[in-house]
GROMACS .gro file of C-alpha atoms in nm:
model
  247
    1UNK     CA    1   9.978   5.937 -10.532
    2UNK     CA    2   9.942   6.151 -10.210
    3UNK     CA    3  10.167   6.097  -9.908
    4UNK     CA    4  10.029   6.101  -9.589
    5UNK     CA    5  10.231   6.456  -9.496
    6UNK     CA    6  10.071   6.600  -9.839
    7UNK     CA    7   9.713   6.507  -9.709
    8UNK     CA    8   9.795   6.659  -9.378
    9UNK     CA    9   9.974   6.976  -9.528
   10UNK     CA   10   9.602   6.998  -9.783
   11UNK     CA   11   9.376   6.969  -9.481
   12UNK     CA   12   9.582   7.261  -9.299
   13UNK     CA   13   9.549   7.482  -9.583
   14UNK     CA   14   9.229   7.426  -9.679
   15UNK     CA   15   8.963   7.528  -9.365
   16UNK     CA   16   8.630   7.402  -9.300
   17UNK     CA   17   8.392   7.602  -9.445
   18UNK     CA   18   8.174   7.726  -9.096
   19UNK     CA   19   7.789   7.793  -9.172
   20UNK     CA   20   7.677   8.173  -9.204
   21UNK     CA   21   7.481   8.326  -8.907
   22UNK     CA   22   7.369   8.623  -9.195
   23UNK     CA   23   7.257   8.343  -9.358
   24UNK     CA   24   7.077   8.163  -9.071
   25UNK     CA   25   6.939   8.485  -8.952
   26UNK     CA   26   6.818   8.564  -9.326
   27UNK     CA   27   6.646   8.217  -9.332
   28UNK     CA   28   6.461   8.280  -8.950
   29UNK     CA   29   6.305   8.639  -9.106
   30UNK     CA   30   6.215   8.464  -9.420
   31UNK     CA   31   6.028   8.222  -9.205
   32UNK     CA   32   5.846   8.503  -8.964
   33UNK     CA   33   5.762   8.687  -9.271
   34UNK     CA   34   5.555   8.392  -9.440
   35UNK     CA   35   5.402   8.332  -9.027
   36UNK     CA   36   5.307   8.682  -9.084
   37UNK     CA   37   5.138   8.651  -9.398
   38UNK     CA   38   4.929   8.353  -9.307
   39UNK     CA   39   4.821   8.529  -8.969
   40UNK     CA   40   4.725   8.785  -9.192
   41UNK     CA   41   4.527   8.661  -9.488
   42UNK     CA   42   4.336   8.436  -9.158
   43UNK     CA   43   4.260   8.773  -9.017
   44UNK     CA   44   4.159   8.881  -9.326
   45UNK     CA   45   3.935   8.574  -9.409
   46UNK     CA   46   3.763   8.563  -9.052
   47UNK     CA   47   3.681   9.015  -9.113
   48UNK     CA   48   3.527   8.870  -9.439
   49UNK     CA   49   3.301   8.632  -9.293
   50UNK     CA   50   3.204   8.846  -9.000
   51UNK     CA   51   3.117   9.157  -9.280
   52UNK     CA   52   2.971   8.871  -9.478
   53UNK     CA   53   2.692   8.796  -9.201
   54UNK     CA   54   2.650   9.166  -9.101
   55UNK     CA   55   2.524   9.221  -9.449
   56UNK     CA   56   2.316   8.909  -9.510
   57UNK     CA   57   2.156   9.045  -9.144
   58UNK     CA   58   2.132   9.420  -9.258
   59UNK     CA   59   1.947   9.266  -9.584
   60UNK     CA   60   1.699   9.098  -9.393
   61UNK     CA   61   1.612   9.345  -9.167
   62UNK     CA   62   1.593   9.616  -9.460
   63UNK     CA   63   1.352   9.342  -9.657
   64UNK     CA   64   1.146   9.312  -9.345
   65UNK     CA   65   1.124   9.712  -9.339
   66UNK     CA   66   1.007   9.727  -9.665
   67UNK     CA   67   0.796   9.511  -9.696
   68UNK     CA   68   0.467   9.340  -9.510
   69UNK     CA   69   0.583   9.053  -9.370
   70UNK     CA   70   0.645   8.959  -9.002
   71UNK     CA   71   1.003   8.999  -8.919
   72UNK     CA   72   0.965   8.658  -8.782
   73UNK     CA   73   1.001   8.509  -9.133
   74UNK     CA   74   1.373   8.654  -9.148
   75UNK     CA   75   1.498   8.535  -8.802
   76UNK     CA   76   1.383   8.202  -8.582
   77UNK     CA   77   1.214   8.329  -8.297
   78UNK     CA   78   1.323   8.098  -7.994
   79UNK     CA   79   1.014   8.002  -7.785
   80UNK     CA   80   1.049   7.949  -7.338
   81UNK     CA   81   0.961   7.578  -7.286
   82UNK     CA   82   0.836   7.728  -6.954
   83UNK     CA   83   0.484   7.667  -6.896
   84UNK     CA   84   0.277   7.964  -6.752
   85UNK     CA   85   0.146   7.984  -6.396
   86UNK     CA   86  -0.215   7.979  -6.558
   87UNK     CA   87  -0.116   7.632  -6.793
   88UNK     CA   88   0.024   7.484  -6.437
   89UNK     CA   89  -0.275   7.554  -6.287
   90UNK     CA   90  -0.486   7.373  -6.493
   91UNK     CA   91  -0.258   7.064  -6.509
   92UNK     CA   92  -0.277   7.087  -6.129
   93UNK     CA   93  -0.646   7.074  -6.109
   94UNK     CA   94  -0.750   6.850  -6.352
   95UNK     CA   95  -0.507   6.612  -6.203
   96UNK     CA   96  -0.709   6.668  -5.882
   97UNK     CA   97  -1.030   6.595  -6.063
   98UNK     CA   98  -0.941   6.277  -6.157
   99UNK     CA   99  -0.832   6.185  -5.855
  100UNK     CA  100  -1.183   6.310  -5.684
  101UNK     CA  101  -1.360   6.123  -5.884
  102UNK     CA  102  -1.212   5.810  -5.725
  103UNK     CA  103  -1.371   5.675  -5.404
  104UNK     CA  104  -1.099   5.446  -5.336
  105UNK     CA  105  -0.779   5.577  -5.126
  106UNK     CA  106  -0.557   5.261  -5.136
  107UNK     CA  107  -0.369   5.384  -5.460
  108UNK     CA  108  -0.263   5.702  -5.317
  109UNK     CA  109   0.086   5.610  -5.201
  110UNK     CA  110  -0.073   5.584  -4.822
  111UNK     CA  111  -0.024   5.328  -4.519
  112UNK     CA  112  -0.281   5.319  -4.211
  113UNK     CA  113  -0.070   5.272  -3.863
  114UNK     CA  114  -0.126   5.255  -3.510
  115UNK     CA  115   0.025   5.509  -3.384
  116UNK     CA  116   0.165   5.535  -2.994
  117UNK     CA  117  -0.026   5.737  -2.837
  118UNK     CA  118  -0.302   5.836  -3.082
  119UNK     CA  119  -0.440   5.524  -3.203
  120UNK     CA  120  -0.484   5.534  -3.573
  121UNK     CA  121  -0.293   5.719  -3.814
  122UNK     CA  122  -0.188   5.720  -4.171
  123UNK     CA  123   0.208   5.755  -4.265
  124UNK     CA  124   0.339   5.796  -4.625
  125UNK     CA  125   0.425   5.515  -4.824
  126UNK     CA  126   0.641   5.677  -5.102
  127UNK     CA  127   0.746   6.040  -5.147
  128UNK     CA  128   0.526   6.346  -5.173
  129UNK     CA  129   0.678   6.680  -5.312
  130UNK     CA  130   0.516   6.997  -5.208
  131UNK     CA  131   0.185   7.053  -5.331
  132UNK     CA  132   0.098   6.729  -5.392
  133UNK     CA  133  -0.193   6.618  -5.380
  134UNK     CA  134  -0.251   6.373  -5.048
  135UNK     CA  135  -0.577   6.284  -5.022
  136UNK     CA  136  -0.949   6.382  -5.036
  137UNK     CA  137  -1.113   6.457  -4.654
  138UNK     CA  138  -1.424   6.286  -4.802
  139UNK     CA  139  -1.735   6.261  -4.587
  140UNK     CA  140  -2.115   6.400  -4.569
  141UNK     CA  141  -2.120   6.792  -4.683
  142UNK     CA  142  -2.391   6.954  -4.437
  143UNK     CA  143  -2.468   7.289  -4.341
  144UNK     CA  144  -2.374   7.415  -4.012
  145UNK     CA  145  -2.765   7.412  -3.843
  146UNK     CA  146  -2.743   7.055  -3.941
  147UNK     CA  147  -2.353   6.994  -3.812
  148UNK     CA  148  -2.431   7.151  -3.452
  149UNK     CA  149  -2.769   6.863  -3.427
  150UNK     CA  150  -2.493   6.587  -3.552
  151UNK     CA  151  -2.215   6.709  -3.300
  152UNK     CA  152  -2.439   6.687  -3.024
  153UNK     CA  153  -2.601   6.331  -3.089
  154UNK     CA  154  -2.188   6.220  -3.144
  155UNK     CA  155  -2.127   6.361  -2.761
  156UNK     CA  156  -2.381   6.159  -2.659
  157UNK     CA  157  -2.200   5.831  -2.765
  158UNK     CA  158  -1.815   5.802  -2.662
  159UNK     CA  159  -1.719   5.513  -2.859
  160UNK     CA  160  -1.839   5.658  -3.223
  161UNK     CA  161  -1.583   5.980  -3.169
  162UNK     CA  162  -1.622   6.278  -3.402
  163UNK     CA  163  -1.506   6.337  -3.725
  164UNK     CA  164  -1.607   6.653  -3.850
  165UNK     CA  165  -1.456   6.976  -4.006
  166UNK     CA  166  -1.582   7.313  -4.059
  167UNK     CA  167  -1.484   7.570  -4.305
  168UNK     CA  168  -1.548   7.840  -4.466
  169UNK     CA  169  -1.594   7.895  -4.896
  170UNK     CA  170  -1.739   8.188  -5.058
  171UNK     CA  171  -1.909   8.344  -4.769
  172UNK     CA  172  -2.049   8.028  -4.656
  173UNK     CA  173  -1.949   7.788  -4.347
  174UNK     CA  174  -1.982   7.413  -4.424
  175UNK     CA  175  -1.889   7.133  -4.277
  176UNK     CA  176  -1.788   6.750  -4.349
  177UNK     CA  177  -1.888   6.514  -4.191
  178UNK     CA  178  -1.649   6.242  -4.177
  179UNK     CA  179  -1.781   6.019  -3.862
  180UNK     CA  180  -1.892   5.728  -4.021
  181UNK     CA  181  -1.673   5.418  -4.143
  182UNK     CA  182  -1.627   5.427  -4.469
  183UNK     CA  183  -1.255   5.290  -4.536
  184UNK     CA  184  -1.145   5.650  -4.639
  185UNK     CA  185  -0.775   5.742  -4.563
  186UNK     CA  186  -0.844   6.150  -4.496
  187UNK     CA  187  -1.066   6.133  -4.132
  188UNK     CA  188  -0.792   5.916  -4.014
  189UNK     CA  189  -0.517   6.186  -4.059
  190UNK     CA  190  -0.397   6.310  -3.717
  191UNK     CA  191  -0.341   6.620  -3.581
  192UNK     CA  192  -0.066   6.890  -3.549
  193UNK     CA  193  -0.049   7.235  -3.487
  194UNK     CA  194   0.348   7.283  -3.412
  195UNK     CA  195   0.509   7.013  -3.659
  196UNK     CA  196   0.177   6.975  -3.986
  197UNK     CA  197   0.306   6.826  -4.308
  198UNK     CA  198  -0.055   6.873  -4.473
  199UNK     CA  199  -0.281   7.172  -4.552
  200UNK     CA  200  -0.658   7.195  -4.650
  201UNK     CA  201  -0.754   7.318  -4.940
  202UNK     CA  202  -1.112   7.415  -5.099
  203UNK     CA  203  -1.165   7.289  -5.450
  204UNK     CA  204  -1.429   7.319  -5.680
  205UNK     CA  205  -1.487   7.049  -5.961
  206UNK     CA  206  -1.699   7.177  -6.323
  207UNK     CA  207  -2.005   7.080  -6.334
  208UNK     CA  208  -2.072   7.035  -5.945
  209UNK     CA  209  -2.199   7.313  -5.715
  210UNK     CA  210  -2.059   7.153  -5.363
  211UNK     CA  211  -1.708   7.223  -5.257
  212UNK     CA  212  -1.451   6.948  -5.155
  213UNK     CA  213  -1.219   6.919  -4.932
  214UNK     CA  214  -0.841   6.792  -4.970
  215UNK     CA  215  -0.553   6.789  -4.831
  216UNK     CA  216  -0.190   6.838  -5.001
  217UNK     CA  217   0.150   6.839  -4.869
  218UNK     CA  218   0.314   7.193  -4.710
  219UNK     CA  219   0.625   7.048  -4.775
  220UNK     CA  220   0.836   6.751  -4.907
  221UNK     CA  221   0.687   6.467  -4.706
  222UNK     CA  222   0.952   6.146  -4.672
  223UNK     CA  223   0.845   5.776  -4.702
  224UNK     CA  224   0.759   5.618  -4.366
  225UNK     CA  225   0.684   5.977  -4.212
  226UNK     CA  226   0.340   6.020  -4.020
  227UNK     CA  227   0.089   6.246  -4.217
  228UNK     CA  228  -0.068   6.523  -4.020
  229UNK     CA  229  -0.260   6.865  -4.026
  230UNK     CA  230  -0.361   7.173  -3.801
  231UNK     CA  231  -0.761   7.120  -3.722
  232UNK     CA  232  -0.739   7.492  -3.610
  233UNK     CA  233  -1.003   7.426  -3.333
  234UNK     CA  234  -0.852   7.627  -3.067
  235UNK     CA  235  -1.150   7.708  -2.862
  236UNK     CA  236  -1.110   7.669  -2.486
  237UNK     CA  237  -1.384   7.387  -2.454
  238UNK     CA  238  -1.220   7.191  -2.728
  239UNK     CA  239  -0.870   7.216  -2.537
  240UNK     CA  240  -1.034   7.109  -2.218
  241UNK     CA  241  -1.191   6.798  -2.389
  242UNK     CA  242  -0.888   6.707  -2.612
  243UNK     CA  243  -0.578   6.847  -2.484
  244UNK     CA  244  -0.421   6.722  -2.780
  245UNK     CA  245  -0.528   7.017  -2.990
  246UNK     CA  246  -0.245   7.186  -2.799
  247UNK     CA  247   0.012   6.991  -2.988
   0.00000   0.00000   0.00000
């Protein structure tokens, strides 16, 4: 049996075996050589697939070379969801035909006021982006002999006002005559030639020979905001009668 001094004089003489750093290093470049490798066969693999598709591509233009048929069969041809100016057009105006074709105005998003100052008015009830259709200036189409005989018999009688608007289509000056009640929304649209929300605009509907008259919005038009237009009457009599052209 071992004595405690013999223990002590074996541990002494027999050193702790300390680990290699050769060894350690040897073990680290093992380790970046097998990092290496796998970098390398994914570099490898990705080269592959990239040649892969080149060729399948090459093939299928060649084929479409060759051959007679469309190249379009080989690739998918990706279509704008765009519509043309000419397709946006046509939506526009056959939206306005339907609404012309109406003779009520109370569905078109409108509200008639009294207005401070003016009397009558009509203000938006919702939102109108621009180019919206507003509303039709709907009256009595009459030719402009006839419209001078009207104006004058209106002068004669202060309490009926006048309601009419000239214009000009295809070489031709017409008027509306909007002067009698008839509940529409588009005589009661004020004036404005400093601060209009509104334009007029000429439109012709298939199948009918006689222009109409709307109006649409010149810009985005808020809820609650008074509607109004330019009646470009700026003759000097006109501004002596109604200063309010002026505005």
């Amino acid at each position: 049996r071992a004595s405690v001094a013999d223990k002590l004089k074996l541990a002494i003489s027999s050193p702790k075996v300390l680990p290699s750093f050769s060894s350690t290093k040897s073990s680290n470049s093992s380790n970046q050589k097998r990092a290496n490798q796998h970098r390398a066969n994914g570099t490898a693999k990705a080269s592959h697939t990239q040649s892969t598709t080149a060729n399948k591509k090459a093939d299928k233009l060649a084929q479409a070379a060759e051959g007679t048929r469309s190249i379009t069969e080989f690739f998918t041809i990706r279509r704008s969801e765009r519509k043309k100016k000419s397709e946006i057009d046509k939506d526009w105006m056959e939206s306005i035909e339907a609404r012309l074709l109406a003779t009520d105005d109370t569905d078109l998003g409108l509200e008639i006021k009294d207005i401070d100052g003016k009397g009558r008015g009509v203000v938006a009830a919702k939102v109108f982006k621009k180019g919206d259709f507003v509303v039709e200036y709907a009256g009595e189409l009459i030719d402009l002999v006839a419209a001078k005989e009207k104006e004058s018999e209106y002068s004669q009688d202060i309490t009926k006002g006048c309601y009419m608007y000239y214009f000009n289509h295809r070489d031709k000056q017409y008027c509306i005559d909007a002067t009698e009640e008839t509940g529409r929304y588009g005589r009661l649209i004020n004036h404005s030639c400093k601060t209009p929300n509104c334009v007029t605009k000429v439109v012709m509907i298939p199948q009918q020979e006689e222009p109409r008259l709307i109006l649409v919005a010149k810009q985005d038009i808020q809820e609650g905001t008074e509607l109004l237009y330019d009646y470009g009457d700026r003759s000097k009599e006109s501004l002596k009668a109604h200063p309010w052209l002026a505005l």
